Amino acid sequence: EAGVAQSPRYKIIEKRQSVAFWCNPISGHATLYWYQQILGQGPKLLIQFQNNGVVDDSQLPKDRFSAERLKGVDSTLKIQPAKLEDSAVYLCASSLVLGGNTIYFGEGSWLTVV
Amino acid sequence: GENVEQHPSTLSVQEGDSAVIKCTYSDSASNYFPWYKQELGKRPQLIIDIRSNVGEKKDQRIAVTLNKTAKHFSLHITETQPEDSAVYFCAASITGYALNFGKGTSLLVTP
């Protein structure tokens, strides 16, 4: 079974620039998550989708971060403009149904803002 | 919201010894408690999970215990091996909501 796919794997940008990350969840998985993992910390939820609807985006810094999941499959997370503190790994994850089932993570997109 | 505390932040054991990592959670409504293992530069991978209707679960050398009254759960690894070296994260959630993670425990198993 194919896993959660993410791209790009690595990105270096200057502060105030923009960046976009793409995620393709496991086929058939209705729930998709974006987590931010700062070095040395646990993953922190940014946004949770159920199909193409947002379930929880309470921790998403909406002044600079946006995410969409058109057609309920792939998702894109955008940061504009980036700040130094956005340097982190952005992990996409998916699960078959909403809540309670195993969550599978992608390898992550490593962002460095200089 | 849910707050998950994890201890210790680092743990070093000799190969063959046991390792125990402890987590506490704040929301008594949480009912799902997974543990993830993350090797350097890799994705977090589920190693074991437990639901609130169960007090203990075991899978070979790994076990998890849950005390709902005290709102804490623990990961036990017996007969540790060098390949167990990694960062371990506990998490808690309410069914239907995303996982809330602890800050992680860096486990080092020395030969």
Coordinates of N, CA and C in Angstrom, one line a residue:
Chain A
E1 N 0.9 -1.2 0.0 CA 0.0 0.0 0.0 C 0.9 1.2 0.0
A2 N 0.6 2.2 -0.9 CA 1.4 3.4 -1.0 C 1.1 4.2 0.3
G3 N 2.2 4.9 0.7 CA 2.0 5.8 1.9 C 1.6 7.2 1.6
V4 N 1.7 8.1 2.5 CA 1.3 9.5 2.3 C 2.5 10.1 1.6
A5 N 2.2 10.7 0.5 CA 3.3 11.4 -0.3 C 3.3 12.9 0.0
Q6 N 4.5 13.4 0.1 CA 4.7 14.8 0.3 C 5.8 15.4 -0.6
S7 N 5.6 16.6 -1.0 CA 6.7 17.3 -1.8 C 6.6 18.8 -1.6
P8 N 7.7 19.5 -1.7 CA 9.0 19.0 -1.8 C 9.5 18.5 -0.5
R9 N 10.5 17.7 -0.4 CA 11.1 17.2 0.8 C 11.8 18.2 1.6
Y10 N 12.5 19.1 0.8 CA 13.4 20.1 1.5 C 13.2 21.4 0.7
K11 N 13.1 22.5 1.5 CA 13.0 23.9 0.9 C 13.7 24.9 1.8
I12 N 14.5 25.7 1.2 CA 15.1 26.8 1.9 C 14.6 28.1 1.2
I13 N 14.1 29.0 2.0 CA 13.6 30.3 1.5 C 14.0 31.4 2.4
E14 N 14.0 32.6 1.9 CA 14.3 33.8 2.7 C 13.0 34.3 3.3
K15 N 13.2 34.9 4.5 CA 12.0 35.4 5.2 C 11.2 36.4 4.3
R16 N 9.9 36.4 4.4 CA 9.0 37.2 3.6 C 8.7 36.5 2.3
Q17 N 9.4 35.5 1.9 CA 9.0 34.8 0.7 C 7.9 33.8 1.0
S18 N 7.3 33.2 -0.1 CA 6.2 32.3 0.1 C 6.7 30.9 -0.3
V19 N 6.0 29.9 0.2 CA 6.3 28.5 -0.1 C 5.0 27.7 0.0
A20 N 4.9 26.6 -0.8 CA 3.8 25.7 -0.8 C 4.2 24.3 -0.7
F21 N 3.5 23.5 0.1 CA 3.7 22.1 0.2 C 2.5 21.3 -0.2
W22 N 2.8 20.2 -0.8 CA 1.8 19.4 -1.4 C 1.7 18.0 -0.7
C23 N 0.5 17.5 -0.5 CA 0.3 16.2 0.1 C -0.7 15.4 -0.6
N24 N -0.4 14.1 -0.8 CA -1.3 13.1 -1.4 C -1.5 12.0 -0.4
P25 N -2.7 11.9 0.2 CA -2.9 10.9 1.3 C -3.0 9.5 0.8
I26 N -3.1 8.6 1.7 CA -3.3 7.2 1.3 C -4.7 7.1 0.6
S27 N -4.7 6.3 -0.5 CA -6.0 6.2 -1.2 C -7.1 5.8 -0.3
G28 N -8.2 6.5 -0.4 CA -9.4 6.2 0.3 C -9.5 6.8 1.7
H29 N -8.4 7.5 2.1 CA -8.4 8.1 3.4 C -9.2 9.4 3.4
A30 N -10.2 9.5 4.2 CA -11.1 10.7 4.2 C -10.5 11.9 5.0
T31 N -9.7 11.5 6.0 CA -9.3 12.6 6.9 C -7.8 12.9 6.6
L32 N -7.5 14.2 6.5 CA -6.1 14.6 6.3 C -5.7 15.7 7.3
Y33 N -4.5 15.6 7.7 CA -4.0 16.5 8.7 C -2.7 17.1 8.2
W34 N -2.5 18.4 8.6 CA -1.2 19.0 8.5 C -0.7 19.3 9.9
Y35 N 0.5 18.8 10.2 CA 1.2 19.1 11.5 C 2.4 19.9 11.3
Q36 N 2.8 20.7 12.2 CA 4.1 21.4 12.2 C 5.0 20.8 13.3
Q37 N 6.2 20.4 13.0 CA 7.1 19.8 14.0 C 8.3 20.7 14.0
I38 N 8.5 21.5 15.1 CA 9.7 22.2 15.3 C 10.7 21.3 15.9
L39 N 12.0 21.5 15.6 CA 13.1 20.7 16.0 C 13.0 20.5 17.5
G40 N 13.0 19.2 18.0 CA 13.0 18.9 19.4 C 11.7 19.0 20.1
Q41 N 10.6 19.1 19.3 CA 9.3 19.1 19.8 C 8.4 18.1 19.2
G42 N 7.2 17.9 19.8 CA 6.3 17.0 19.2 C 5.5 17.7 18.1
P43 N 4.9 16.9 17.2 CA 4.0 17.6 16.1 C 2.9 18.3 16.7
K44 N 2.6 19.5 16.1 CA 1.5 20.3 16.5 C 0.5 20.4 15.4
L45 N -0.8 20.2 15.6 CA -1.8 20.2 14.6 C -2.0 21.6 14.0
L46 N -1.9 21.8 12.7 CA -2.3 23.0 12.1 C -3.7 23.0 11.6
I47 N -4.1 22.0 10.9 CA -5.4 21.9 10.3 C -5.8 20.5 10.0
Q48 N -7.1 20.2 10.1 CA -7.6 18.9 9.9 C -8.8 19.0 8.9
F49 N -8.7 18.1 7.9 CA -9.8 18.1 6.9 C -10.5 16.8 7.0
Q50 N -11.8 16.8 6.8 CA -12.6 15.6 6.6 C -13.2 15.8 5.2
N51 N -12.7 14.9 4.3 CA -13.0 15.1 2.8 C -12.5 16.5 2.4
N52 N -13.3 17.4 1.9 CA -12.8 18.7 1.5 C -13.2 19.8 2.5
G53 N -13.8 19.4 3.7 CA -14.2 20.3 4.7 C -13.2 20.4 5.8
V54 N -13.1 21.6 6.4 CA -12.2 21.8 7.5 C -12.9 21.4 8.8
V55 N -12.2 20.5 9.6 CA -12.8 20.1 10.9 C -12.2 21.0 12.0
D56 N -10.9 21.3 11.9 CA -10.3 22.1 13.0 C -9.1 22.8 12.4
D57 N -9.1 24.2 12.5 CA -8.0 25.0 12.0 C -7.7 26.0 13.1
S58 N -8.0 25.7 14.3 CA -7.9 26.7 15.4 C -6.4 27.0 15.7
Q59 N -5.5 26.2 15.3 CA -4.1 26.5 15.6 C -3.3 27.0 14.3
L60 N -4.0 27.2 13.3 CA -3.4 27.6 12.0 C -3.3 29.2 12.1
P61 N -2.0 29.7 11.9 CA -1.9 31.2 11.9 C -2.4 31.7 10.6
K62 N -3.6 32.1 10.6 CA -4.4 32.4 9.4 C -3.9 33.7 8.7
D63 N -3.1 34.5 9.4 CA -2.6 35.7 8.7 C -1.5 35.3 7.7
R64 N -0.9 34.1 7.8 CA 0.2 33.8 6.9 C 0.1 32.4 6.3
F65 N -0.7 31.5 7.0 CA -0.8 30.1 6.6 C -2.2 29.9 5.9
S66 N -2.3 29.1 4.9 CA -3.5 28.7 4.3 C -3.4 27.3 3.8
A67 N -4.5 26.6 3.8 CA -4.5 25.2 3.3 C -5.8 24.9 2.6
E68 N -5.8 24.1 1.6 CA -7.0 23.7 0.9 C -6.9 22.2 0.6
R69 N -8.0 21.6 0.4 CA -8.1 20.2 0.0 C -9.2 20.1 -1.0
L70 N -9.0 20.6 -2.2 CA -9.9 20.6 -3.3 C -10.2 19.1 -3.7
K71 N -11.5 18.8 -3.9 CA -11.9 17.5 -4.4 C -11.7 16.4 -3.3
G72 N -11.3 16.8 -2.1 CA -11.2 15.8 -1.0 C -10.1 14.8 -1.1
V73 N -9.1 15.1 -1.9 CA -8.0 14.2 -2.0 C -6.7 14.9 -1.7
D74 N -6.0 15.4 -2.7 CA -4.7 16.1 -2.4 C -4.9 17.4 -1.6
S75 N -3.9 17.8 -0.9 CA -4.0 19.1 -0.2 C -2.7 19.9 -0.4
T76 N -2.9 21.2 -0.2 CA -1.7 22.1 -0.3 C -1.7 23.0 0.9
L77 N -0.6 23.2 1.5 CA -0.4 24.1 2.6 C 0.6 25.2 2.1
K78 N 0.1 26.4 2.3 CA 0.9 27.6 1.8 C 1.3 28.5 3.0
I79 N 2.5 29.1 2.9 CA 2.9 30.0 3.9 C 3.3 31.3 3.2
Q80 N 2.7 32.4 3.5 CA 3.1 33.7 2.9 C 2.7 34.8 3.7
P81 N 3.6 35.7 4.2 CA 5.0 35.6 4.0 C 5.6 34.7 5.1
A82 N 6.7 34.1 4.8 CA 7.3 33.2 5.8 C 8.1 34.0 6.8
K83 N 8.2 33.5 8.1 CA 9.0 34.1 9.1 C 10.0 33.1 9.6
L84 N 11.1 33.6 10.2 CA 12.1 32.7 10.7 C 11.6 31.5 11.5
E85 N 10.6 31.9 12.4 CA 10.1 30.8 13.3 C 9.2 29.8 12.6
D86 N 9.0 29.9 11.3 CA 8.3 28.9 10.5 C 9.2 27.7 10.1
S87 N 10.5 27.9 10.4 CA 11.4 26.8 10.1 C 11.0 25.5 10.9
A88 N 10.7 24.5 10.2 CA 10.1 23.3 10.9 C 9.9 22.2 9.8
V89 N 9.5 21.0 10.3 CA 9.1 20.0 9.3 C 7.6 20.0 9.3
Y90 N 7.0 20.0 8.1 CA 5.6 20.0 7.9 C 5.2 18.6 7.5
L91 N 4.4 18.0 8.5 CA 4.0 16.6 8.3 C 2.6 16.5 7.9
C92 N 2.4 15.8 6.8 CA 1.0 15.5 6.4 C 0.7 14.1 6.9
A93 N -0.6 13.9 7.3 CA -1.0 12.6 7.8 C -2.4 12.4 7.3
S94 N -2.8 11.1 7.3 CA -4.1 10.8 6.9 C -4.6 9.6 7.7
S95 N -5.9 9.5 7.8 CA -6.6 8.3 8.4 C -7.8 8.0 7.6
L96 N -8.3 6.7 7.8 CA -9.4 6.2 7.0 C -10.7 7.0 7.3
V97 N -10.9 7.1 8.5 CA -12.2 7.8 8.9 C -11.8 8.9 10.0
L98 N -12.8 9.6 10.4 CA -12.6 10.7 11.3 C -12.5 10.2 12.7
G99 N -11.3 10.3 13.3 CA -11.1 9.9 14.7 C -10.9 8.5 15.0
G100 N -10.0 8.1 15.9 CA -10.0 6.8 16.4 C -9.2 5.8 15.6
N101 N -9.0 6.0 14.3 CA -8.3 5.1 13.5 C -6.8 5.5 13.4
T102 N -6.0 4.6 13.0 CA -4.5 4.8 12.9 C -4.3 6.0 12.0
I103 N -3.4 6.9 12.4 CA -3.0 8.0 11.6 C -1.6 7.7 11.0
Y104 N -1.5 7.8 9.7 CA -0.3 7.5 9.0 C 0.4 8.8 8.5
F105 N 1.6 9.0 8.8 CA 2.3 10.2 8.5 C 3.2 10.1 7.2
G106 N 3.3 11.2 6.5 CA 4.3 11.2 5.4 C 5.7 11.5 5.9
E107 N 6.6 11.6 5.0 CA 8.0 11.8 5.5 C 8.3 13.2 5.9
G108 N 7.4 14.1 5.5 CA 7.5 15.5 5.9 C 8.2 16.4 4.9
S109 N 7.9 17.6 4.9 CA 8.6 18.7 4.1 C 9.4 19.6 5.1
W110 N 10.7 19.6 4.9 CA 11.6 20.3 5.8 C 11.8 21.7 5.3
L111 N 11.4 22.7 6.1 CA 11.4 24.1 5.7 C 12.5 24.8 6.5
T112 N 13.4 25.5 5.8 CA 14.3 26.4 6.5 C 14.1 27.8 6.0
V113 N 13.8 28.7 6.9 CA 13.6 30.1 6.5 C 14.8 30.9 7.0
V114 N 15.5 31.6 6.1 CA 16.8 32.3 6.4 C 16.6 33.8 6.3
Chain B
G1 N -7.8 23.3 25.7 CA -7.6 22.1 24.9 C -6.8 21.1 25.7
E2 N -6.6 20.0 25.1 CA -5.8 18.9 25.7 C -4.3 19.3 25.8
N3 N -3.7 18.9 27.0 CA -2.3 19.2 27.2 C -1.7 17.8 27.6
V4 N -0.7 17.4 26.9 CA 0.0 16.2 27.1 C 1.4 16.4 27.6
E5 N 1.8 16.0 28.7 CA 3.1 16.1 29.3 C 3.8 14.8 29.2
Q6 N 5.1 14.8 28.8 CA 5.8 13.5 28.6 C 7.2 13.6 29.4
H7 N 7.5 12.5 30.1 CA 8.8 12.4 30.8 C 9.4 11.0 30.7
P8 N 10.7 10.9 30.7 CA 11.7 12.0 30.7 C 11.9 12.5 29.3
S9 N 12.6 13.6 29.1 CA 12.9 14.1 27.8 C 14.0 13.3 27.1
T10 N 14.9 12.8 27.9 CA 16.0 11.9 27.4 C 16.1 10.7 28.4
L11 N 16.5 9.5 27.8 CA 16.6 8.3 28.5 C 17.7 7.5 27.9
S12 N 18.6 7.1 28.7 CA 19.7 6.2 28.3 C 19.7 4.9 29.1
V13 N 19.7 3.8 28.4 CA 19.7 2.5 29.0 C 20.7 1.6 28.3
Q14 N 21.1 0.6 29.1 CA 22.0 -0.5 28.5 C 21.1 -1.5 27.8
E15 N 21.7 -2.0 26.7 CA 21.0 -3.0 25.9 C 20.6 -4.2 26.9
G16 N 19.3 -4.6 26.7 CA 18.8 -5.6 27.5 C 18.0 -5.1 28.7
D17 N 18.2 -3.9 29.1 CA 17.4 -3.3 30.2 C 16.1 -2.9 29.7
S18 N 15.2 -2.5 30.6 CA 13.9 -2.0 30.3 C 13.9 -0.5 30.2
A19 N 13.0 0.1 29.5 CA 12.8 1.5 29.4 C 11.3 1.9 29.6
V20 N 11.1 2.9 30.4 CA 9.7 3.3 30.7 C 9.6 4.8 30.4
I21 N 8.6 5.2 29.7 CA 8.3 6.6 29.3 C 6.9 6.9 29.8
K22 N 6.7 8.0 30.5 CA 5.4 8.3 31.1 C 4.8 9.6 30.5
C23 N 3.5 9.5 30.4 CA 2.8 10.7 29.9 C 1.5 11.0 30.7
T24 N 1.2 12.2 30.9 CA -0.1 12.6 31.5 C -0.9 13.5 30.6
Y25 N -2.2 13.4 30.7 CA -3.0 14.2 29.9 C -4.0 15.0 30.8
S26 N -4.6 16.0 30.2 CA -5.4 16.9 31.0 C -6.9 16.7 30.8
D27 N -7.3 16.3 29.6 CA -8.7 16.2 29.3 C -9.3 14.8 29.6
S28 N -10.1 14.7 30.6 CA -10.7 13.4 30.9 C -11.5 12.8 29.8
A29 N -11.9 13.6 28.8 CA -12.7 13.0 27.7 C -11.8 12.3 26.7
S30 N -10.5 12.4 26.8 CA -9.6 11.7 25.8 C -9.8 10.2 26.0
N31 N -9.8 9.5 24.9 CA -10.1 8.1 24.9 C -9.2 7.3 24.0
Y32 N -8.2 7.9 23.4 CA -7.4 7.2 22.4 C -5.9 7.7 22.7
F33 N -5.0 6.7 22.9 CA -3.6 7.0 23.3 C -2.6 6.2 22.5
P34 N -2.1 6.8 21.5 CA -1.1 6.1 20.7 C 0.3 6.5 21.1
W35 N 1.3 5.6 20.7 CA 2.7 5.9 20.9 C 3.3 5.8 19.5
Y36 N 4.1 6.8 19.2 CA 4.8 6.9 17.9 C 6.3 6.8 18.1
K37 N 7.0 6.2 17.2 CA 8.5 6.1 17.2 C 9.0 6.9 16.0
Q38 N 9.9 7.8 16.2 CA 10.5 8.6 15.1 C 12.0 8.5 15.1
E39 N 12.5 7.9 14.1 CA 13.9 7.9 13.9 C 14.4 9.2 13.2
L40 N 15.6 9.5 13.3 CA 16.1 10.8 12.8 C 15.8 11.0 11.3
G41 N 15.1 12.0 11.0 CA 14.8 12.3 9.6 C 13.7 11.5 9.0
K42 N 13.1 10.7 9.8 CA 12.0 9.8 9.3 C 10.6 10.2 9.8
R43 N 9.6 9.6 9.3 CA 8.3 9.9 9.7 C 8.0 9.3 11.0
P44 N 7.1 9.8 11.8 CA 6.6 9.1 13.0 C 5.8 7.9 12.6
Q45 N 6.1 6.8 13.3 CA 5.4 5.5 13.0 C 4.8 5.0 14.3
L46 N 3.5 4.6 14.1 CA 2.8 4.0 15.3 C 3.4 2.7 15.7
I47 N 3.6 2.6 17.0 CA 4.1 1.3 17.5 C 3.1 0.6 18.4
I48 N 2.3 1.3 19.0 CA 1.2 0.7 19.8 C 0.2 1.7 20.2
D49 N -1.0 1.3 20.5 CA -2.0 2.3 20.9 C -2.9 1.6 21.9
I50 N -3.7 2.4 22.7 CA -4.6 1.8 23.7 C -5.8 2.8 23.7
R51 N -7.0 2.2 23.9 CA -8.2 2.9 24.1 C -8.6 2.9 25.5
S52 N -9.5 3.8 25.9 CA -9.8 4.1 27.3 C -10.6 2.9 27.9
N53 N -11.1 2.0 27.2 CA -11.8 0.9 27.8 C -10.9 -0.3 28.1
V54 N -9.6 -0.1 27.9 CA -8.6 -1.1 28.2 C -7.5 -0.6 29.1
G55 N -7.0 -1.4 30.1 CA -6.0 -0.9 31.0 C -4.6 -1.2 30.6
E56 N -4.4 -2.2 29.8 CA -3.1 -2.6 29.4 C -3.1 -3.3 28.0
K57 N -2.1 -3.1 27.3 CA -2.0 -3.8 26.0 C -0.5 -4.1 25.7
K58 N -0.3 -5.3 25.2 CA 1.1 -5.7 25.0 C 1.3 -6.2 23.6
D59 N 2.5 -5.9 23.0 CA 2.8 -6.4 21.7 C 4.3 -6.8 21.7
Q60 N 4.6 -8.0 21.9 CA 6.0 -8.5 22.0 C 6.7 -7.8 23.1
R61 N 7.8 -7.0 22.8 CA 8.6 -6.3 23.8 C 8.0 -5.0 24.3
I62 N 6.9 -4.6 23.7 CA 6.3 -3.3 24.0 C 5.0 -3.5 24.7
A63 N 4.8 -2.6 25.7 CA 3.5 -2.6 26.4 C 3.1 -1.2 26.8
V64 N 1.8 -1.0 26.8 CA 1.3 0.3 27.3 C 0.3 0.1 28.4
T65 N 0.4 0.9 29.4 CA -0.6 0.9 30.5 C -1.3 2.2 30.6
L66 N -2.6 2.2 31.0 CA -3.4 3.4 31.1 C -4.1 3.4 32.4
N67 N -4.0 4.5 33.1 CA -4.7 4.8 34.4 C -5.6 6.0 34.1
K68 N -6.8 5.7 33.9 CA -7.8 6.8 33.5 C -8.0 7.7 34.7
T69 N -8.1 7.1 35.9 CA -8.3 7.9 37.1 C -7.2 9.0 37.3
A70 N -6.0 8.5 37.1 CA -4.9 9.5 37.3 C -4.5 10.2 36.1
K71 N -5.2 9.9 35.0 CA -4.9 10.5 33.7 C -3.5 10.4 33.3
H72 N -2.9 9.2 33.4 CA -1.6 9.0 32.8 C -1.5 7.6 32.2
F73 N -0.6 7.5 31.2 CA -0.3 6.3 30.5 C 1.2 6.2 30.3
S74 N 1.7 4.9 30.2 CA 3.1 4.7 30.1 C 3.4 3.7 29.0
L75 N 4.6 3.9 28.4 CA 5.2 2.9 27.5 C 6.3 2.1 28.1
H76 N 6.3 0.8 28.0 CA 7.3 0.0 28.6 C 7.9 -0.8 27.4
I77 N 9.2 -0.7 27.3 CA 10.0 -1.5 26.4 C 10.9 -2.4 27.1
T78 N 10.8 -3.7 27.0 CA 11.6 -4.7 27.7 C 12.7 -5.2 26.7
E79 N 13.8 -5.7 27.3 CA 14.9 -6.3 26.5 C 15.3 -5.3 25.4
T80 N 15.6 -4.1 25.8 CA 15.9 -3.1 24.7 C 17.1 -3.5 23.9
Q81 N 17.0 -3.0 22.6 CA 18.1 -3.3 21.6 C 18.5 -2.0 21.0
P82 N 19.7 -1.9 20.5 CA 20.2 -0.6 19.9 C 19.2 0.0 18.9
E83 N 18.5 -0.9 18.1 CA 17.6 -0.4 17.1 C 16.3 0.2 17.7
D84 N 16.2 0.1 19.0 CA 15.1 0.8 19.7 C 15.4 2.3 19.9
S85 N 16.7 2.7 19.7 CA 17.1 4.1 19.8 C 16.3 5.0 18.9
A86 N 15.6 6.0 19.4 CA 14.8 6.8 18.6 C 14.1 7.8 19.5
V87 N 13.3 8.7 18.9 CA 12.5 9.6 19.8 C 11.1 9.0 19.8
Y88 N 10.5 8.9 21.0 CA 9.2 8.3 21.2 C 8.2 9.5 21.6
F89 N 7.1 9.5 21.0 CA 6.1 10.5 21.3 C 4.8 9.8 21.8
C90 N 4.2 10.3 22.8 CA 2.9 9.9 23.2 C 1.9 10.9 22.7
A91 N 0.7 10.5 22.6 CA -0.4 11.4 22.1 C -1.7 11.0 22.8
A92 N -2.6 11.9 22.8 CA -3.9 11.7 23.3 C -4.9 12.4 22.4
S93 N -6.1 11.8 22.3 CA -7.2 12.5 21.5 C -8.5 12.0 22.0
I94 N -9.5 12.7 21.6 CA -10.9 12.4 21.7 C -11.3 11.9 20.4
T95 N -12.1 10.8 20.3 CA -12.5 10.3 19.0 C -13.1 11.4 18.2
G96 N -12.7 11.5 17.0 CA -13.2 12.6 16.1 C -12.3 13.8 16.0
Y97 N -11.3 13.8 16.8 CA -10.4 15.0 16.9 C -9.0 14.5 16.7
A98 N -8.1 15.5 16.3 CA -6.7 15.2 16.0 C -5.9 14.8 17.2
L99 N -4.8 14.2 17.0 CA -3.9 13.8 18.1 C -3.2 15.1 18.7
N100 N -3.0 15.1 20.0 CA -2.2 16.1 20.7 C -1.0 15.3 21.2
F101 N 0.2 15.8 20.8 CA 1.4 15.1 21.1 C 2.1 15.6 22.3
G102 N 2.9 14.7 23.0 CA 3.8 15.2 24.0 C 5.1 15.7 23.3
K103 N 6.1 16.2 24.1 CA 7.3 16.8 23.5 C 8.3 15.7 23.1
G104 N 8.1 14.5 23.4 CA 9.0 13.5 23.0 C 10.1 13.1 24.0
T105 N 10.5 11.8 23.9 CA 11.6 11.3 24.7 C 12.6 10.7 23.8
S106 N 13.8 11.1 23.9 CA 14.9 10.6 23.1 C 15.5 9.4 23.9
L107 N 15.3 8.2 23.3 CA 15.8 7.0 23.9 C 17.1 6.6 23.3
L108 N 18.1 6.3 24.1 CA 19.4 5.8 23.6 C 19.7 4.5 24.2
V109 N 19.9 3.5 23.4 CA 20.2 2.1 23.9 C 21.6 1.9 23.6
T110 N 22.5 1.7 24.6 CA 23.9 1.5 24.4 C 24.2 0.0 24.5
P111 N 25.1 -0.5 23.5 CA 25.5 -1.9 23.6 C 26.3 -2.2 24.8

